[in-house]
């Protein structure tokens, strides 16, 4: 395999480590910014909002209780609401005279308002649903205060006026304390974020750095590289995937070397012969027709062998590359077997071979016709090549519930038990045969590759001295009614 010499790295110059660190720091800054915004800048607005909402809710409860006509119940409600929310509650008539009051707040300002009360009542009357306002700083305590008011009873003829005073504690002091705390927290968080993000970035990028280094070694052709994906699941998955890719690449590399070695060996022999006999015709036998024909015959048969070898090699490499797809079609298996056997007729008649065919009922099968034809062809061809002196070959079609078994039997020497495993291997050829057989050692490898692609079972039964039966089972058959 050609090693890759130059790597083109992606355009991004920012490393993963830096990115992780940066994201973590950005995240921390955002969290801190939110904290500052809500704790410092919006605290006062937030606090006033809550106070105003509490005051309005308290007024609603008191107003509802006022309408119940149960005086004791009403007084109790006013007391409870005032206590619970630290309020001053005044219920007056149109002229500011008390109907009921409850002052929980120490420096309540509404009873000091006197005339002010009347002004507030005027404001309530002018309003649609009531008033809510922040009064200027309480002169005595210096604290701002919140005044709310509403009519009790109907809007046109109010039976009373409800005025509530809720203290607004100054938040400046609290904000100052929080500010100091936040400054401390911010500094601490930034330092912690900096350290943690550095540590995390290192931890996350370490396996990727390791795997990248290994991948670079692999790209240079080192198939023994180990991919270490320790750390976390994604890195482990990446390492496993690369280990798998490495295994596959090394297989391809081996196959390539293997092929080159075998091809150069297998091609060299016939080529040497061709050259030698051509030279012989030129130098010696050119004028001797008998010798010349003999030499030409050898050249022709060597050329045939060469063509056979090249074709088989091409077929097998196409099948093994995985780029060839199956193109299934339906056909009758009995018809197909007869057709293939007929093709051998010329040869069998010439050389005295008999192919005995035992068909079963016609069955429609669905598979890649061309490839399955090649399987049958190779098996029959082998059976003819290796059968015994009686020159008999038997082809059988056996229908089963879930498929069709095709058997090809010969009466040859049979295959030794320990060789059966090897015969489907590429370039395996046994030299142990009586006849000189023209072959490439690729026929059964092609059979195996095609049957594996189809996912069909196949095998061989063999008895030494009696013969062998090669079989395969087509399992894609049209359902019988
Ligand atoms: P080739 O026949 O070209 O040598 P194959 O791949 O078809 O290549 O077969 C590989 C080997 O398996 C053969 O060399 C032979 O030793 C053995 N073999 C194949 N078919 C038979 C058979 N029918 N009987 C005995 N041996 C066989």
Coordinates of N, CA and C in Angstrom, one line a residue, residues 325-410:
X325 N -22.4 -5.9 -7.3 CA -23.7 -6.1 -6.7 C -24.4 -7.2 -7.4
X326 N -25.3 -7.9 -6.6 CA -26.1 -9.0 -7.2 C -27.2 -8.4 -8.0
X327 N -27.5 -9.0 -9.2 CA -28.7 -8.6 -9.9 C -29.6 -9.8 -10.1
X328 N -30.4 -10.0 -9.1 CA -31.2 -11.3 -9.1 C -32.3 -11.2 -10.1
X329 N -32.6 -12.4 -10.7 CA -33.7 -12.5 -11.6 C -34.3 -13.9 -11.5
X330 N -35.5 -14.1 -11.9 CA -36.1 -15.4 -11.7 C -35.8 -16.3 -13.0
X331 N -35.6 -17.6 -12.7 CA -35.4 -18.5 -13.8 C -35.7 -19.9 -13.3
X332 N -36.0 -20.9 -14.2 CA -36.2 -22.3 -13.8 C -34.8 -23.0 -13.7
X333 N -34.6 -23.6 -12.6 CA -33.3 -24.2 -12.3 C -33.0 -25.4 -13.2
X334 N -34.1 -26.3 -13.4 CA -33.9 -27.5 -14.2 C -33.4 -27.0 -15.6
X335 N -34.1 -26.0 -16.2 CA -33.8 -25.6 -17.5 C -32.4 -25.1 -17.6
X336 N -32.0 -24.3 -16.6 CA -30.7 -23.7 -16.5 C -29.6 -24.8 -16.5
X337 N -29.8 -25.8 -15.6 CA -28.8 -26.9 -15.5 C -28.7 -27.6 -16.8
X338 N -29.8 -27.9 -17.5 CA -29.7 -28.6 -18.8 C -29.0 -27.8 -19.8
X339 N -29.2 -26.5 -19.8 CA -28.6 -25.6 -20.7 C -27.1 -25.6 -20.6
X340 N -26.7 -25.5 -19.3 CA -25.2 -25.5 -19.0 C -24.6 -26.8 -19.4
X341 N -25.3 -27.9 -19.1 CA -24.7 -29.3 -19.4 C -24.6 -29.4 -20.9
X342 N -25.6 -28.9 -21.7 CA -25.5 -28.9 -23.1 C -24.3 -28.2 -23.7
X343 N -23.9 -27.2 -23.0 CA -22.7 -26.4 -23.4 C -21.4 -27.3 -23.3
X344 N -21.4 -28.3 -22.4 CA -20.3 -29.1 -22.3 C -20.3 -30.3 -23.3
X345 N -21.4 -30.4 -24.0 CA -21.6 -31.6 -24.9 C -20.4 -31.8 -25.9
X346 N -20.1 -30.7 -26.6 CA -19.0 -30.8 -27.5 C -17.8 -31.4 -26.9
X347 N -17.4 -30.9 -25.8 CA -16.2 -31.4 -25.1 C -16.3 -32.8 -24.6
X348 N -17.5 -33.1 -24.0 CA -17.7 -34.5 -23.5 C -17.7 -35.5 -24.6
X349 N -18.4 -35.1 -25.8 CA -18.4 -36.1 -26.9 C -17.0 -36.4 -27.4
X350 N -16.2 -35.3 -27.5 CA -14.9 -35.4 -28.1 C -14.0 -36.2 -27.2
X351 N -14.1 -36.0 -25.9 CA -13.2 -36.7 -25.0 C -13.8 -37.9 -24.3
X352 N -15.0 -38.2 -24.6 CA -15.6 -39.4 -24.0 C -16.2 -39.3 -22.7
X353 N -16.5 -38.0 -22.2 CA -17.1 -37.8 -20.9 C -18.6 -37.9 -21.0
X354 N -19.2 -38.4 -19.9 CA -20.7 -38.4 -19.9 C -21.1 -37.6 -18.7
X355 N -22.0 -36.7 -19.0 CA -22.6 -35.9 -17.8 C -24.0 -36.4 -17.6
X356 N -24.3 -37.1 -16.5 CA -25.6 -37.6 -16.2 C -26.4 -36.6 -15.4
X357 N -27.5 -36.2 -16.0 CA -28.3 -35.2 -15.2 C -29.6 -35.8 -14.7
X358 N -29.8 -35.6 -13.4 CA -31.0 -36.1 -12.7 C -31.8 -34.9 -12.3
X359 N -32.8 -34.4 -13.1 CA -33.5 -33.2 -12.7 C -34.6 -33.6 -11.7
X360 N -35.1 -32.6 -11.0 CA -36.3 -32.7 -10.1 C -37.4 -31.9 -10.8
X361 N -38.5 -31.7 -10.2 CA -39.5 -30.9 -10.8 C -39.0 -29.5 -11.0
X362 N -39.4 -28.8 -12.1 CA -38.9 -27.4 -12.3 C -39.3 -26.5 -11.2
X363 N -38.3 -25.7 -10.7 CA -38.6 -24.8 -9.6 C -38.1 -23.4 -10.1
X364 N -38.8 -22.4 -9.8 CA -38.4 -21.0 -10.1 C -37.5 -20.5 -9.0
X365 N -36.3 -20.1 -9.3 CA -35.4 -19.6 -8.2 C -35.2 -18.1 -8.6
X366 N -34.7 -17.4 -7.6 CA -34.4 -16.0 -7.8 C -33.0 -15.6 -7.3
X367 N -32.1 -15.6 -8.2 CA -30.7 -15.2 -7.8 C -30.0 -14.6 -9.1
X368 N -28.8 -14.2 -8.9 CA -28.0 -13.6 -9.9 C -27.6 -14.7 -11.0
X369 N -28.4 -14.8 -12.1 CA -28.2 -15.8 -13.0 C -26.8 -16.0 -13.5
X370 N -26.2 -14.9 -13.9 CA -24.8 -15.0 -14.5 C -23.9 -15.6 -13.5
X371 N -23.9 -15.2 -12.3 CA -23.0 -15.7 -11.3 C -23.2 -17.1 -10.9
X372 N -24.5 -17.5 -10.7 CA -24.8 -18.8 -10.4 C -24.5 -19.8 -11.5
X373 N -24.6 -19.3 -12.7 CA -24.2 -20.1 -13.9 C -22.7 -20.4 -13.8
X374 N -22.0 -19.4 -13.4 CA -20.5 -19.6 -13.3 C -20.2 -20.6 -12.3
X375 N -20.9 -20.6 -11.2 CA -20.7 -21.6 -10.1 C -20.9 -23.0 -10.6
X376 N -22.1 -23.2 -11.3 CA -22.4 -24.5 -11.9 C -21.3 -24.9 -12.9
X377 N -21.0 -24.0 -13.7 CA -20.0 -24.2 -14.8 C -18.7 -24.7 -14.2
X378 N -18.2 -23.9 -13.1 CA -16.9 -24.2 -12.5 C -17.0 -25.6 -11.9
X379 N -18.1 -25.9 -11.2 CA -18.2 -27.3 -10.5 C -18.2 -28.4 -11.5
X380 N -18.9 -28.2 -12.6 CA -19.0 -29.3 -13.7 C -17.6 -29.4 -14.3
X381 N -17.0 -28.3 -14.6 CA -15.7 -28.2 -15.2 C -14.7 -29.0 -14.3
X382 N -14.7 -28.7 -13.0 CA -13.8 -29.4 -12.1 C -14.1 -30.9 -12.1
X383 N -15.4 -31.3 -12.1 CA -15.8 -32.7 -12.0 C -15.2 -33.4 -13.3
X384 N -15.3 -32.7 -14.4 CA -14.8 -33.4 -15.7 C -13.3 -33.5 -15.5
X385 N -12.6 -32.4 -15.0 CA -11.2 -32.5 -14.9 C -10.6 -33.5 -13.9
X386 N -11.4 -33.7 -12.8 CA -10.9 -34.6 -11.8 C -11.6 -36.0 -11.7
X387 N -12.5 -36.2 -12.6 CA -13.3 -37.5 -12.5 C -12.4 -38.7 -12.8
X388 N -12.9 -39.9 -12.5 CA -12.1 -41.1 -12.7 C -12.0 -41.5 -14.2
X389 N -11.4 -42.7 -14.4 CA -11.2 -43.2 -15.7 C -12.5 -43.5 -16.5
X390 N -13.6 -43.8 -15.7 CA -14.9 -44.0 -16.4 C -15.4 -42.8 -17.0
X391 N -14.9 -41.6 -16.7 CA -15.2 -40.4 -17.3 C -16.7 -40.0 -17.0
X392 N -17.2 -40.4 -15.8 CA -18.6 -40.1 -15.5 C -18.7 -38.9 -14.6
X393 N -19.7 -38.1 -14.9 CA -20.0 -36.9 -14.0 C -21.5 -37.0 -13.8
X394 N -21.9 -36.7 -12.5 CA -23.4 -36.7 -12.2 C -23.8 -35.4 -11.7
X395 N -24.9 -34.9 -12.3 CA -25.4 -33.6 -11.9 C -26.8 -33.9 -11.4
X396 N -27.1 -33.4 -10.1 CA -28.4 -33.7 -9.6 C -29.1 -32.4 -9.1
X397 N -30.4 -32.4 -9.3 CA -31.2 -31.3 -8.8 C -32.1 -31.9 -7.7
X398 N -32.1 -31.4 -6.5 CA -32.9 -32.0 -5.4 C -33.7 -30.9 -4.8
X399 N -35.0 -31.0 -5.0 CA -35.9 -29.9 -4.4 C -36.2 -30.2 -3.0
X400 N -36.1 -29.2 -2.1 CA -36.4 -29.4 -0.7 C -37.5 -28.4 -0.4
X401 N -38.0 -28.4 0.9 CA -39.1 -27.5 1.3 C -38.7 -26.1 1.1
X402 N -37.4 -25.8 1.4 CA -37.0 -24.4 1.4 C -36.0 -24.0 0.4
X403 N -35.8 -24.8 -0.6 CA -34.8 -24.5 -1.6 C -34.6 -25.6 -2.6
X404 N -33.5 -25.4 -3.3 CA -33.1 -26.4 -4.3 C -31.6 -26.7 -4.1
X405 N -31.3 -28.0 -3.9 CA -29.9 -28.4 -3.8 C -29.4 -28.8 -5.2
X406 N -28.2 -28.3 -5.5 CA -27.5 -28.7 -6.8 C -26.3 -29.5 -6.4
X407 N -26.2 -30.7 -6.9 CA -25.0 -31.6 -6.6 C -24.3 -31.9 -7.9
X408 N -22.9 -31.9 -7.8 CA -22.1 -32.3 -8.9 C -21.1 -33.3 -8.4
X409 N -21.3 -34.5 -8.9 CA -20.5 -35.7 -8.4 C -19.5 -36.2 -9.5
X410 N -18.3 -36.6 -9.0 CA -17.4 -37.2 -9.9 C -16.9 -38.6 -9.3

